[in-house]
JSON list of C-alpha atoms in Angstrom, two decimals:
[
{"chain": "A", "resi": 30, "resn": "MET", "atom": "CA", "xyz": [-15.13, 85.69, 24.07]},
{"chain": "A", "resi": 31, "resn": "GLU", "atom": "CA", "xyz": [-15.99, 81.89, 25.36]},
{"chain": "A", "resi": 32, "resn": "PRO", "atom": "CA", "xyz": [-19.25, 80.45, 24.41]},
{"chain": "A", "resi": 33, "resn": "ASN", "atom": "CA", "xyz": [-21.89, 78.98, 26.51]},
{"chain": "A", "resi": 34, "resn": "GLU", "atom": "CA", "xyz": [-24.75, 76.68, 26.20]},
{"chain": "A", "resi": 35, "resn": "SER", "atom": "CA", "xyz": [-27.21, 79.56, 24.77]},
{"chain": "A", "resi": 36, "resn": "SER", "atom": "CA", "xyz": [-24.94, 80.78, 21.92]},
{"chain": "A", "resi": 37, "resn": "SER", "atom": "CA", "xyz": [-26.32, 80.20, 18.82]},
{"chain": "A", "resi": 38, "resn": "LEU", "atom": "CA", "xyz": [-26.06, 81.18, 15.21]},
{"chain": "A", "resi": 39, "resn": "PRO", "atom": "CA", "xyz": [-28.84, 83.79, 13.74]},
{"chain": "A", "resi": 40, "resn": "SER", "atom": "CA", "xyz": [-29.64, 81.91, 10.89]},
{"chain": "A", "resi": 41, "resn": "LEU", "atom": "CA", "xyz": [-28.33, 78.60, 12.62]},
{"chain": "A", "resi": 42, "resn": "PRO", "atom": "CA", "xyz": [-30.63, 78.65, 15.61]},
{"chain": "A", "resi": 43, "resn": "LEU", "atom": "CA", "xyz": [-29.66, 75.63, 17.18]},
{"chain": "A", "resi": 44, "resn": "THR", "atom": "CA", "xyz": [-28.06, 75.87, 20.41]},
{"chain": "A", "resi": 45, "resn": "LEU", "atom": "CA", "xyz": [-25.34, 73.48, 21.56]},
{"chain": "A", "resi": 46, "resn": "SER", "atom": "CA", "xyz": [-27.71, 71.76, 24.40]},
{"chain": "A", "resi": 47, "resn": "GLN", "atom": "CA", "xyz": [-30.13, 71.57, 21.61]},
{"chain": "A", "resi": 48, "resn": "LEU", "atom": "CA", "xyz": [-27.78, 69.97, 18.78]},
{"chain": "A", "resi": 49, "resn": "VAL", "atom": "CA", "xyz": [-26.43, 67.32, 21.81]},
{"chain": "A", "resi": 50, "resn": "MET", "atom": "CA", "xyz": [-29.77, 66.30, 22.57]},
{"chain": "A", "resi": 51, "resn": "VAL", "atom": "CA", "xyz": [-30.64, 65.53, 19.10]},
{"chain": "A", "resi": 52, "resn": "GLY", "atom": "CA", "xyz": [-27.23, 63.75, 18.84]},
{"chain": "A", "resi": 53, "resn": "GLU", "atom": "CA", "xyz": [-28.27, 61.48, 21.87]},
{"chain": "A", "resi": 54, "resn": "ARG", "atom": "CA", "xyz": [-31.57, 60.91, 20.67]},
{"chain": "A", "resi": 55, "resn": "GLU", "atom": "CA", "xyz": [-29.80, 59.26, 17.10]},
{"chain": "A", "resi": 56, "resn": "ARG", "atom": "CA", "xyz": [-27.50, 57.41, 19.47]},
{"chain": "A", "resi": 57, "resn": "GLY", "atom": "CA", "xyz": [-30.45, 55.66, 21.45]},
{"chain": "A", "resi": 58, "resn": "VAL", "atom": "CA", "xyz": [-32.11, 54.90, 18.29]},
{"chain": "A", "resi": 59, "resn": "ARG", "atom": "CA", "xyz": [-28.61, 53.00, 17.36]},
{"chain": "A", "resi": 60, "resn": "GLY", "atom": "CA", "xyz": [-28.86, 50.90, 20.26]},
{"chain": "A", "resi": 61, "resn": "GLY", "atom": "CA", "xyz": [-26.01, 53.01, 21.93]},
{"chain": "A", "resi": 62, "resn": "ASP", "atom": "CA", "xyz": [-25.56, 52.32, 25.87]},
{"chain": "A", "resi": 63, "resn": "PRO", "atom": "CA", "xyz": [-25.47, 55.58, 27.87]},
{"chain": "A", "resi": 64, "resn": "ALA", "atom": "CA", "xyz": [-23.25, 53.94, 30.69]},
{"chain": "A", "resi": 65, "resn": "ALA", "atom": "CA", "xyz": [-20.96, 52.30, 28.16]},
{"chain": "A", "resi": 66, "resn": "GLU", "atom": "CA", "xyz": [-20.62, 55.72, 25.97]},
{"chain": "A", "resi": 67, "resn": "SER", "atom": "CA", "xyz": [-19.68, 57.44, 29.49]},
{"chain": "A", "resi": 68, "resn": "GLU", "atom": "CA", "xyz": [-16.53, 55.19, 29.67]},
{"chain": "A", "resi": 69, "resn": "GLY", "atom": "CA", "xyz": [-15.64, 56.18, 25.68]},
{"chain": "A", "resi": 70, "resn": "GLY", "atom": "CA", "xyz": [-12.60, 58.47, 24.85]},
{"chain": "A", "resi": 71, "resn": "GLY", "atom": "CA", "xyz": [-13.36, 62.03, 25.03]},
{"chain": "A", "resi": 72, "resn": "TRP", "atom": "CA", "xyz": [-11.57, 65.10, 22.97]},
{"chain": "A", "resi": 73, "resn": "TRP", "atom": "CA", "xyz": [-9.42, 67.88, 23.17]},
{"chain": "A", "resi": 74, "resn": "ALA", "atom": "CA", "xyz": [-5.50, 67.44, 23.12]},
{"chain": "A", "resi": 75, "resn": "ASP", "atom": "CA", "xyz": [-5.20, 68.57, 26.95]},
{"chain": "A", "resi": 76, "resn": "GLN", "atom": "CA", "xyz": [-7.94, 66.26, 28.30]},
{"chain": "A", "resi": 77, "resn": "MET", "atom": "CA", "xyz": [-6.10, 62.77, 27.40]},
{"chain": "A", "resi": 78, "resn": "ASP", "atom": "CA", "xyz": [-6.61, 61.03, 30.84]},
{"chain": "A", "resi": 79, "resn": "GLY", "atom": "CA", "xyz": [-3.23, 59.56, 31.15]},
{"chain": "A", "resi": 80, "resn": "HIS", "atom": "CA", "xyz": [-1.75, 60.59, 27.63]},
{"chain": "A", "resi": 81, "resn": "GLY", "atom": "CA", "xyz": [0.53, 63.06, 28.88]},
{"chain": "A", "resi": 82, "resn": "CYS", "atom": "CA", "xyz": [2.88, 65.66, 27.14]},
{"chain": "A", "resi": 83, "resn": "THR", "atom": "CA", "xyz": [4.46, 62.80, 24.77]},
{"chain": "A", "resi": 84, "resn": "GLY", "atom": "CA", "xyz": [0.45, 62.62, 23.42]},
{"chain": "A", "resi": 85, "resn": "ASN", "atom": "CA", "xyz": [0.36, 66.01, 23.20]},
{"chain": "A", "resi": 86, "resn": "MET", "atom": "CA", "xyz": [3.45, 66.25, 20.89]},
{"chain": "A", "resi": 87, "resn": "MET", "atom": "CA", "xyz": [2.42, 63.29, 19.13]},
{"chain": "A", "resi": 88, "resn": "GLU", "atom": "CA", "xyz": [-0.89, 65.11, 18.21]},
{"chain": "A", "resi": 89, "resn": "ALA", "atom": "CA", "xyz": [0.69, 68.40, 17.68]},
{"chain": "A", "resi": 90, "resn": "GLU", "atom": "CA", "xyz": [3.15, 66.74, 15.24]},
{"chain": "A", "resi": 91, "resn": "LEU", "atom": "CA", "xyz": [0.34, 64.95, 13.37]},
{"chain": "A", "resi": 92, "resn": "VAL", "atom": "CA", "xyz": [-1.75, 67.99, 13.07]},
{"chain": "A", "resi": 93, "resn": "ARG", "atom": "CA", "xyz": [1.17, 69.91, 11.85]},
{"chain": "A", "resi": 94, "resn": "ARG", "atom": "CA", "xyz": [2.07, 67.12, 9.30]},
{"chain": "A", "resi": 95, "resn": "HIS", "atom": "CA", "xyz": [-1.56, 66.62, 8.03]},
{"chain": "A", "resi": 96, "resn": "HIS", "atom": "CA", "xyz": [-3.46, 69.78, 8.83]},
{"chain": "A", "resi": 97, "resn": "ARG", "atom": "CA", "xyz": [-1.62, 72.84, 8.44]},
{"chain": "A", "resi": 98, "resn": "HIS", "atom": "CA", "xyz": [-3.08, 73.46, 4.98]},
{"chain": "A", "resi": 99, "resn": "HIS", "atom": "CA", "xyz": [-6.13, 74.65, 7.20]},
{"chain": "A", "resi": 100, "resn": "GLU", "atom": "CA", "xyz": [-5.13, 78.29, 7.08]},
{"chain": "A", "resi": 101, "resn": "PRO", "atom": "CA", "xyz": [-8.27, 80.78, 7.53]},
{"chain": "A", "resi": 102, "resn": "ARG", "atom": "CA", "xyz": [-8.43, 83.71, 6.10]},
{"chain": "A", "resi": 103, "resn": "ASP", "atom": "CA", "xyz": [-10.03, 86.89, 8.04]},
{"chain": "A", "resi": 104, "resn": "ASP", "atom": "CA", "xyz": [-13.29, 86.14, 6.87]},
{"chain": "A", "resi": 105, "resn": "GLN", "atom": "CA", "xyz": [-12.76, 82.42, 8.16]},
{"chain": "A", "resi": 106, "resn": "CYS", "atom": "CA", "xyz": [-12.61, 80.11, 10.73]},
{"chain": "A", "resi": 107, "resn": "SER", "atom": "CA", "xyz": [-10.66, 77.17, 11.45]},
{"chain": "A", "resi": 108, "resn": "SER", "atom": "CA", "xyz": [-10.42, 74.76, 14.37]},
{"chain": "A", "resi": 109, "resn": "HIS", "atom": "CA", "xyz": [-9.50, 70.84, 14.95]},
{"chain": "A", "resi": 110, "resn": "LEU", "atom": "CA", "xyz": [-10.60, 68.22, 17.41]},
{"chain": "A", "resi": 111, "resn": "VAL", "atom": "CA", "xyz": [-9.64, 65.02, 18.78]},
{"chain": "A", "resi": 112, "resn": "MET", "atom": "CA", "xyz": [-11.25, 61.69, 19.99]},
{"chain": "A", "resi": 113, "resn": "HIS", "atom": "CA", "xyz": [-9.24, 58.72, 21.68]},
{"chain": "A", "resi": 114, "resn": "ILE", "atom": "CA", "xyz": [-11.15, 55.78, 20.98]},
{"chain": "A", "resi": 115, "resn": "LYS", "atom": "CA", "xyz": [-10.95, 52.50, 22.16]},
{"chain": "A", "resi": 116, "resn": "ALA", "atom": "CA", "xyz": [-10.75, 50.20, 19.05]},
{"chain": "A", "resi": 117, "resn": "PRO", "atom": "CA", "xyz": [-8.48, 49.31, 16.71]},
{"chain": "A", "resi": 118, "resn": "VAL", "atom": "CA", "xyz": [-7.15, 51.47, 13.92]},
{"chain": "A", "resi": 119, "resn": "HIS", "atom": "CA", "xyz": [-8.00, 49.32, 10.93]},
{"chain": "A", "resi": 120, "resn": "LEU", "atom": "CA", "xyz": [-11.89, 49.10, 12.39]},
{"chain": "A", "resi": 121, "resn": "VAL", "atom": "CA", "xyz": [-12.27, 52.84, 13.30]},
{"chain": "A", "resi": 122, "resn": "TRP", "atom": "CA", "xyz": [-10.62, 53.71, 9.50]},
{"chain": "A", "resi": 123, "resn": "SER", "atom": "CA", "xyz": [-13.68, 51.33, 8.03]},
{"chain": "A", "resi": 124, "resn": "LEU", "atom": "CA", "xyz": [-15.85, 53.83, 8.98]},
{"chain": "A", "resi": 125, "resn": "VAL", "atom": "CA", "xyz": [-14.32, 56.96, 8.25]},
{"chain": "A", "resi": 126, "resn": "ARG", "atom": "CA", "xyz": [-13.17, 56.16, 4.69]},
{"chain": "A", "resi": 127, "resn": "ARG", "atom": "CA", "xyz": [-16.46, 55.12, 3.87]},
{"chain": "A", "resi": 128, "resn": "PHE", "atom": "CA", "xyz": [-17.54, 58.30, 1.55]},
{"chain": "A", "resi": 129, "resn": "ASP", "atom": "CA", "xyz": [-20.43, 57.09, 0.36]},
{"chain": "A", "resi": 130, "resn": "GLN", "atom": "CA", "xyz": [-21.87, 55.98, 3.62]},
{"chain": "A", "resi": 131, "resn": "PRO", "atom": "CA", "xyz": [-21.76, 58.86, 6.14]},
{"chain": "A", "resi": 132, "resn": "GLN", "atom": "CA", "xyz": [-24.19, 57.41, 7.72]},
{"chain": "A", "resi": 133, "resn": "LYS", "atom": "CA", "xyz": [-22.55, 54.44, 9.34]},
{"chain": "A", "resi": 134, "resn": "TYR", "atom": "CA", "xyz": [-21.63, 56.87, 12.32]},
{"chain": "A", "resi": 135, "resn": "LYS", "atom": "CA", "xyz": [-22.73, 60.40, 11.54]},
{"chain": "A", "resi": 136, "resn": "PRO", "atom": "CA", "xyz": [-26.01, 61.02, 13.40]},
{"chain": "A", "resi": 137, "resn": "PHE", "atom": "CA", "xyz": [-27.38, 63.86, 11.71]},
{"chain": "A", "resi": 138, "resn": "VAL", "atom": "CA", "xyz": [-27.20, 62.04, 8.15]},
{"chain": "A", "resi": 139, "resn": "SER", "atom": "CA", "xyz": [-30.62, 60.16, 7.02]},
{"chain": "A", "resi": 140, "resn": "HIS", "atom": "CA", "xyz": [-29.23, 59.34, 3.87]},
{"chain": "A", "resi": 141, "resn": "CYS", "atom": "CA", "xyz": [-26.36, 59.24, 1.19]},
{"chain": "A", "resi": 142, "resn": "ILE", "atom": "CA", "xyz": [-26.11, 59.20, -2.64]},
{"chain": "A", "resi": 143, "resn": "ALA", "atom": "CA", "xyz": [-22.56, 59.28, -4.18]},
{"chain": "A", "resi": 144, "resn": "GLN", "atom": "CA", "xyz": [-21.98, 59.51, -7.77]},
{"chain": "A", "resi": 145, "resn": "GLY", "atom": "CA", "xyz": [-19.28, 57.35, -9.70]},
{"chain": "A", "resi": 146, "resn": "ASP", "atom": "CA", "xyz": [-16.54, 54.72, -7.67]},
{"chain": "A", "resi": 147, "resn": "LEU", "atom": "CA", "xyz": [-15.17, 55.73, -4.01]},
{"chain": "A", "resi": 148, "resn": "GLU", "atom": "CA", "xyz": [-12.28, 57.87, -5.86]},
{"chain": "A", "resi": 149, "resn": "ILE", "atom": "CA", "xyz": [-10.73, 61.25, -5.73]},
{"chain": "A", "resi": 150, "resn": "GLY", "atom": "CA", "xyz": [-13.08, 64.05, -7.22]},
{"chain": "A", "resi": 151, "resn": "SER", "atom": "CA", "xyz": [-16.68, 61.86, -6.40]},
{"chain": "A", "resi": 152, "resn": "VAL", "atom": "CA", "xyz": [-19.17, 63.91, -5.30]},
{"chain": "A", "resi": 153, "resn": "ARG", "atom": "CA", "xyz": [-22.26, 62.54, -2.73]},
{"chain": "A", "resi": 154, "resn": "GLU", "atom": "CA", "xyz": [-25.28, 63.91, -2.28]},
{"chain": "A", "resi": 155, "resn": "VAL", "atom": "CA", "xyz": [-26.16, 63.94, 1.51]},
{"chain": "A", "resi": 156, "resn": "ASN", "atom": "CA", "xyz": [-29.59, 64.35, 3.39]},
{"chain": "A", "resi": 157, "resn": "VAL", "atom": "CA", "xyz": [-29.94, 66.10, 6.64]},
{"chain": "A", "resi": 158, "resn": "LYS", "atom": "CA", "xyz": [-31.93, 64.78, 9.46]},
{"chain": "A", "resi": 159, "resn": "SER", "atom": "CA", "xyz": [-34.61, 67.08, 11.00]},
{"chain": "A", "resi": 160, "resn": "GLY", "atom": "CA", "xyz": [-33.55, 68.65, 13.53]},
{"chain": "A", "resi": 161, "resn": "LEU", "atom": "CA", "xyz": [-30.45, 71.03, 12.00]},
{"chain": "A", "resi": 162, "resn": "PRO", "atom": "CA", "xyz": [-30.89, 73.93, 9.71]},
{"chain": "A", "resi": 163, "resn": "ALA", "atom": "CA", "xyz": [-30.71, 72.17, 6.89]},
{"chain": "A", "resi": 164, "resn": "THR", "atom": "CA", "xyz": [-31.80, 69.35, 4.69]},
{"chain": "A", "resi": 165, "resn": "THR", "atom": "CA", "xyz": [-29.15, 68.45, 1.43]},
{"chain": "A", "resi": 166, "resn": "SER", "atom": "CA", "xyz": [-25.51, 69.06, 1.27]},
{"chain": "A", "resi": 167, "resn": "THR", "atom": "CA", "xyz": [-23.61, 68.51, -1.89]},
{"chain": "A", "resi": 168, "resn": "GLU", "atom": "CA", "xyz": [-19.88, 67.15, -0.86]},
{"chain": "A", "resi": 169, "resn": "ARG", "atom": "CA", "xyz": [-16.40, 65.95, -2.94]},
{"chain": "A", "resi": 170, "resn": "LEU", "atom": "CA", "xyz": [-14.00, 63.48, -2.23]},
{"chain": "A", "resi": 171, "resn": "GLU", "atom": "CA", "xyz": [-10.54, 65.70, -1.94]},
{"chain": "A", "resi": 172, "resn": "LEU", "atom": "CA", "xyz": [-8.36, 62.76, -0.47]},
{"chain": "A", "resi": 173, "resn": "LEU", "atom": "CA", "xyz": [-8.80, 59.09, 0.55]},
{"chain": "A", "resi": 174, "resn": "ASP", "atom": "CA", "xyz": [-5.22, 58.02, 1.43]},
{"chain": "A", "resi": 175, "resn": "ASP", "atom": "CA", "xyz": [-5.80, 53.88, 2.94]},
{"chain": "A", "resi": 176, "resn": "ASP", "atom": "CA", "xyz": [-1.84, 54.03, 3.56]},
{"chain": "A", "resi": 177, "resn": "GLU", "atom": "CA", "xyz": [-1.61, 57.14, 5.83]},
{"chain": "A", "resi": 178, "resn": "HIS", "atom": "CA", "xyz": [-5.62, 56.94, 6.94]},
{"chain": "A", "resi": 179, "resn": "VAL", "atom": "CA", "xyz": [-6.66, 60.64, 5.42]},
{"chain": "A", "resi": 180, "resn": "LEU", "atom": "CA", "xyz": [-9.87, 61.68, 4.51]},
{"chain": "A", "resi": 181, "resn": "SER", "atom": "CA", "xyz": [-10.53, 64.92, 3.17]},
{"chain": "A", "resi": 182, "resn": "ILE", "atom": "CA", "xyz": [-13.73, 66.59, 1.84]},
{"chain": "A", "resi": 183, "resn": "ARG", "atom": "CA", "xyz": [-15.10, 70.10, 0.59]},
{"chain": "A", "resi": 184, "resn": "ILE", "atom": "CA", "xyz": [-18.62, 71.10, 0.32]},
{"chain": "A", "resi": 185, "resn": "LEU", "atom": "CA", "xyz": [-19.80, 71.99, -2.75]},
{"chain": "A", "resi": 186, "resn": "GLY", "atom": "CA", "xyz": [-23.32, 73.56, -1.95]},
{"chain": "A", "resi": 187, "resn": "GLY", "atom": "CA", "xyz": [-26.30, 72.59, -0.02]},
{"chain": "A", "resi": 188, "resn": "ASP", "atom": "CA", "xyz": [-28.97, 74.34, 1.89]},
{"chain": "A", "resi": 189, "resn": "HIS", "atom": "CA", "xyz": [-27.29, 76.05, 4.87]},
{"chain": "A", "resi": 190, "resn": "ARG", "atom": "CA", "xyz": [-24.25, 78.31, 5.49]},
{"chain": "A", "resi": 191, "resn": "LEU", "atom": "CA", "xyz": [-21.30, 76.37, 5.98]},
{"chain": "A", "resi": 192, "resn": "ARG", "atom": "CA", "xyz": [-20.00, 78.18, 2.44]},
{"chain": "A", "resi": 193, "resn": "ASN", "atom": "CA", "xyz": [-16.17, 77.12, 1.46]},
{"chain": "A", "resi": 194, "resn": "TYR", "atom": "CA", "xyz": [-16.37, 74.36, 3.99]},
{"chain": "A", "resi": 195, "resn": "SER", "atom": "CA", "xyz": [-13.81, 71.73, 3.47]},
{"chain": "A", "resi": 196, "resn": "SER", "atom": "CA", "xyz": [-12.18, 69.24, 5.99]},
{"chain": "A", "resi": 197, "resn": "VAL", "atom": "CA", "xyz": [-9.56, 66.58, 6.76]},
{"chain": "A", "resi": 198, "resn": "VAL", "atom": "CA", "xyz": [-9.88, 63.32, 9.16]},
{"chain": "A", "resi": 199, "resn": "THR", "atom": "CA", "xyz": [-6.81, 61.43, 10.27]},
{"chain": "A", "resi": 200, "resn": "VAL", "atom": "CA", "xyz": [-6.74, 58.34, 11.87]},
{"chain": "A", "resi": 201, "resn": "HIS", "atom": "CA", "xyz": [-3.65, 56.95, 13.90]},
{"chain": "A", "resi": 202, "resn": "PRO", "atom": "CA", "xyz": [-2.96, 53.87, 16.08]},
{"chain": "A", "resi": 203, "resn": "GLU", "atom": "CA", "xyz": [-2.25, 54.26, 19.90]},
{"chain": "A", "resi": 204, "resn": "ILE", "atom": "CA", "xyz": [-2.64, 52.41, 23.01]},
{"chain": "A", "resi": 205, "resn": "ILE", "atom": "CA", "xyz": [-5.29, 53.12, 25.27]},
{"chain": "A", "resi": 206, "resn": "ASP", "atom": "CA", "xyz": [-5.33, 50.75, 28.68]},
{"chain": "A", "resi": 207, "resn": "GLY", "atom": "CA", "xyz": [-2.69, 48.56, 27.04]},
{"chain": "A", "resi": 208, "resn": "ARG", "atom": "CA", "xyz": [-4.99, 47.57, 23.94]},
{"chain": "A", "resi": 209, "resn": "PRO", "atom": "CA", "xyz": [-4.53, 48.78, 20.50]},
{"chain": "A", "resi": 210, "resn": "GLY", "atom": "CA", "xyz": [-6.87, 51.91, 20.21]},
{"chain": "A", "resi": 211, "resn": "THR", "atom": "CA", "xyz": [-7.53, 54.87, 17.83]},
{"chain": "A", "resi": 212, "resn": "LEU", "atom": "CA", "xyz": [-6.34, 58.57, 17.75]},
{"chain": "A", "resi": 213, "resn": "VAL", "atom": "CA", "xyz": [-8.77, 60.33, 15.13]},
{"chain": "A", "resi": 214, "resn": "ILE", "atom": "CA", "xyz": [-8.23, 64.12, 14.68]},
{"chain": "A", "resi": 215, "resn": "GLU", "atom": "CA", "xyz": [-10.63, 66.11, 12.70]},
{"chain": "A", "resi": 216, "resn": "SER", "atom": "CA", "xyz": [-9.96, 69.57, 11.33]},
{"chain": "A", "resi": 217, "resn": "PHE", "atom": "CA", "xyz": [-11.98, 72.28, 9.32]},
{"chain": "A", "resi": 218, "resn": "VAL", "atom": "CA", "xyz": [-12.15, 75.73, 7.85]},
{"chain": "A", "resi": 219, "resn": "VAL", "atom": "CA", "xyz": [-14.88, 77.64, 6.87]},
{"chain": "A", "resi": 220, "resn": "ASP", "atom": "CA", "xyz": [-16.48, 81.17, 5.95]},
{"chain": "A", "resi": 221, "resn": "VAL", "atom": "CA", "xyz": [-18.15, 83.09, 8.40]},
{"chain": "A", "resi": 222, "resn": "PRO", "atom": "CA", "xyz": [-21.23, 83.93, 7.43]},
{"chain": "A", "resi": 223, "resn": "ASP", "atom": "CA", "xyz": [-22.80, 87.42, 7.28]},
{"chain": "A", "resi": 224, "resn": "GLY", "atom": "CA", "xyz": [-23.58, 88.75, 10.97]},
{"chain": "A", "resi": 225, "resn": "ASN", "atom": "CA", "xyz": [-21.77, 86.05, 13.01]},
{"chain": "A", "resi": 226, "resn": "THR", "atom": "CA", "xyz": [-18.34, 85.78, 14.53]},
{"chain": "A", "resi": 227, "resn": "LYS", "atom": "CA", "xyz": [-15.61, 83.62, 14.40]},
{"chain": "A", "resi": 228, "resn": "ASP", "atom": "CA", "xyz": [-16.57, 82.31, 17.81]},
{"chain": "A", "resi": 229, "resn": "GLU", "atom": "CA", "xyz": [-20.35, 81.71, 17.11]},
{"chain": "A", "resi": 230, "resn": "THR", "atom": "CA", "xyz": [-19.29, 79.87, 13.90]},
{"chain": "A", "resi": 231, "resn": "CYS", "atom": "CA", "xyz": [-16.32, 77.75, 15.13]},
{"chain": "A", "resi": 232, "resn": "TYR", "atom": "CA", "xyz": [-18.69, 76.77, 18.17]},
{"chain": "A", "resi": 233, "resn": "PHE", "atom": "CA", "xyz": [-21.42, 75.77, 16.07]},
{"chain": "A", "resi": 234, "resn": "VAL", "atom": "CA", "xyz": [-19.01, 73.62, 13.85]},
{"chain": "A", "resi": 235, "resn": "GLU", "atom": "CA", "xyz": [-17.39, 72.22, 16.57]},
{"chain": "A", "resi": 236, "resn": "ALA", "atom": "CA", "xyz": [-20.67, 70.87, 18.19]},
{"chain": "A", "resi": 237, "resn": "LEU", "atom": "CA", "xyz": [-21.55, 68.85, 14.76]},
{"chain": "A", "resi": 238, "resn": "ILE", "atom": "CA", "xyz": [-18.11, 67.47, 14.78]},
{"chain": "A", "resi": 239, "resn": "LYS", "atom": "CA", "xyz": [-18.19, 66.59, 18.21]},
{"chain": "A", "resi": 240, "resn": "CYS", "atom": "CA", "xyz": [-21.38, 64.23, 18.18]},
{"chain": "A", "resi": 241, "resn": "ASN", "atom": "CA", "xyz": [-20.08, 62.69, 15.24]},
{"chain": "A", "resi": 242, "resn": "LEU", "atom": "CA", "xyz": [-16.61, 61.89, 16.70]},
{"chain": "A", "resi": 243, "resn": "LYS", "atom": "CA", "xyz": [-18.69, 60.55, 19.85]},
{"chain": "A", "resi": 244, "resn": "SER", "atom": "CA", "xyz": [-20.68, 58.62, 17.70]},
{"chain": "A", "resi": 245, "resn": "LEU", "atom": "CA", "xyz": [-17.94, 57.19, 15.76]},
{"chain": "A", "resi": 246, "resn": "ALA", "atom": "CA", "xyz": [-16.49, 56.16, 19.15]},
{"chain": "A", "resi": 247, "resn": "ASN", "atom": "CA", "xyz": [-19.31, 54.46, 20.56]},
{"chain": "A", "resi": 248, "resn": "VAL", "atom": "CA", "xyz": [-19.91, 52.33, 17.19]},
{"chain": "A", "resi": 249, "resn": "SER", "atom": "CA", "xyz": [-16.49, 51.76, 16.76]},
{"chain": "A", "resi": 250, "resn": "GLU", "atom": "CA", "xyz": [-16.10, 50.52, 20.52]},
{"chain": "A", "resi": 251, "resn": "ARG", "atom": "CA", "xyz": [-19.06, 48.83, 20.22]},
{"chain": "A", "resi": 252, "resn": "LEU", "atom": "CA", "xyz": [-17.99, 46.89, 16.84]},
{"chain": "A", "resi": 253, "resn": "ALA", "atom": "CA", "xyz": [-14.60, 45.89, 18.91]},
{"chain": "A", "resi": 254, "resn": "VAL", "atom": "CA", "xyz": [-16.50, 44.14, 21.72]},
{"chain": "A", "resi": 255, "resn": "GLN", "atom": "CA", "xyz": [-18.43, 42.26, 19.22]},
{"chain": "A", "resi": 256, "resn": "ASP", "atom": "CA", "xyz": [-15.18, 41.25, 17.55]},
{"chain": "A", "resi": 257, "resn": "ALA", "atom": "CA", "xyz": [-13.69, 40.39, 20.46]},
{"chain": "A", "resi": 258, "resn": "ALA", "atom": "CA", "xyz": [-16.76, 37.69, 21.37]},
{"chain": "A", "resi": 259, "resn": "GLN", "atom": "CA", "xyz": [-16.00, 36.26, 18.10]},
{"chain": "A", "resi": 260, "resn": "PRO", "atom": "CA", "xyz": [-14.79, 32.98, 18.69]},
{"chain": "A", "resi": 261, "resn": "ASN", "atom": "CA", "xyz": [-11.34, 32.51, 16.25]},
{"chain": "A", "resi": 262, "resn": "LEU", "atom": "CA", "xyz": [-11.98, 30.10, 13.47]}
]
């Protein structure tokens, strides 16, 4: 079934149109320039704006290497999304790796309290902004690899229906328009709630991740422009 903008989860009543509107509003609050945002990178491996077959092969290999453990059961759904960002990998990773501060780029997070040091097993309590069918989420850091640029989290609980949710985000250097850029891949696996289909569940989670990745691109590219404007000391 091919989802459309009117699709929604019965117990997660936010449609994609509403979700995008909330995301756009949050990016506006952060000072994003709509004209500049329209020039940012895009997601999906088959829409790479000139990256071509080599890019597809590279992405497939990275997914196989870092994301293949997301093998869903019959009652689960899984997917991965791709974003190309016009900012160097060290800058993008500096945002992604902050398990204790997801609000640095995630537009739906209002507050986060992390317990303990930033290490595997750390737990964070995330408060979600109004507009989504949730207010809190308890999440655990499963993996943080600064050498390979890999972050993995698992949701432990919260007032939402994302049960047994886990995700992996990987960050990779690439060249975009002759300049250092970054390829970000995020994959997930989650239980399909009772009363919903796999398509509905994947569509909803993918919409959330798309908003997060677009915001990550906007924040990263804005910081890259600011860094480039700084005089060398």
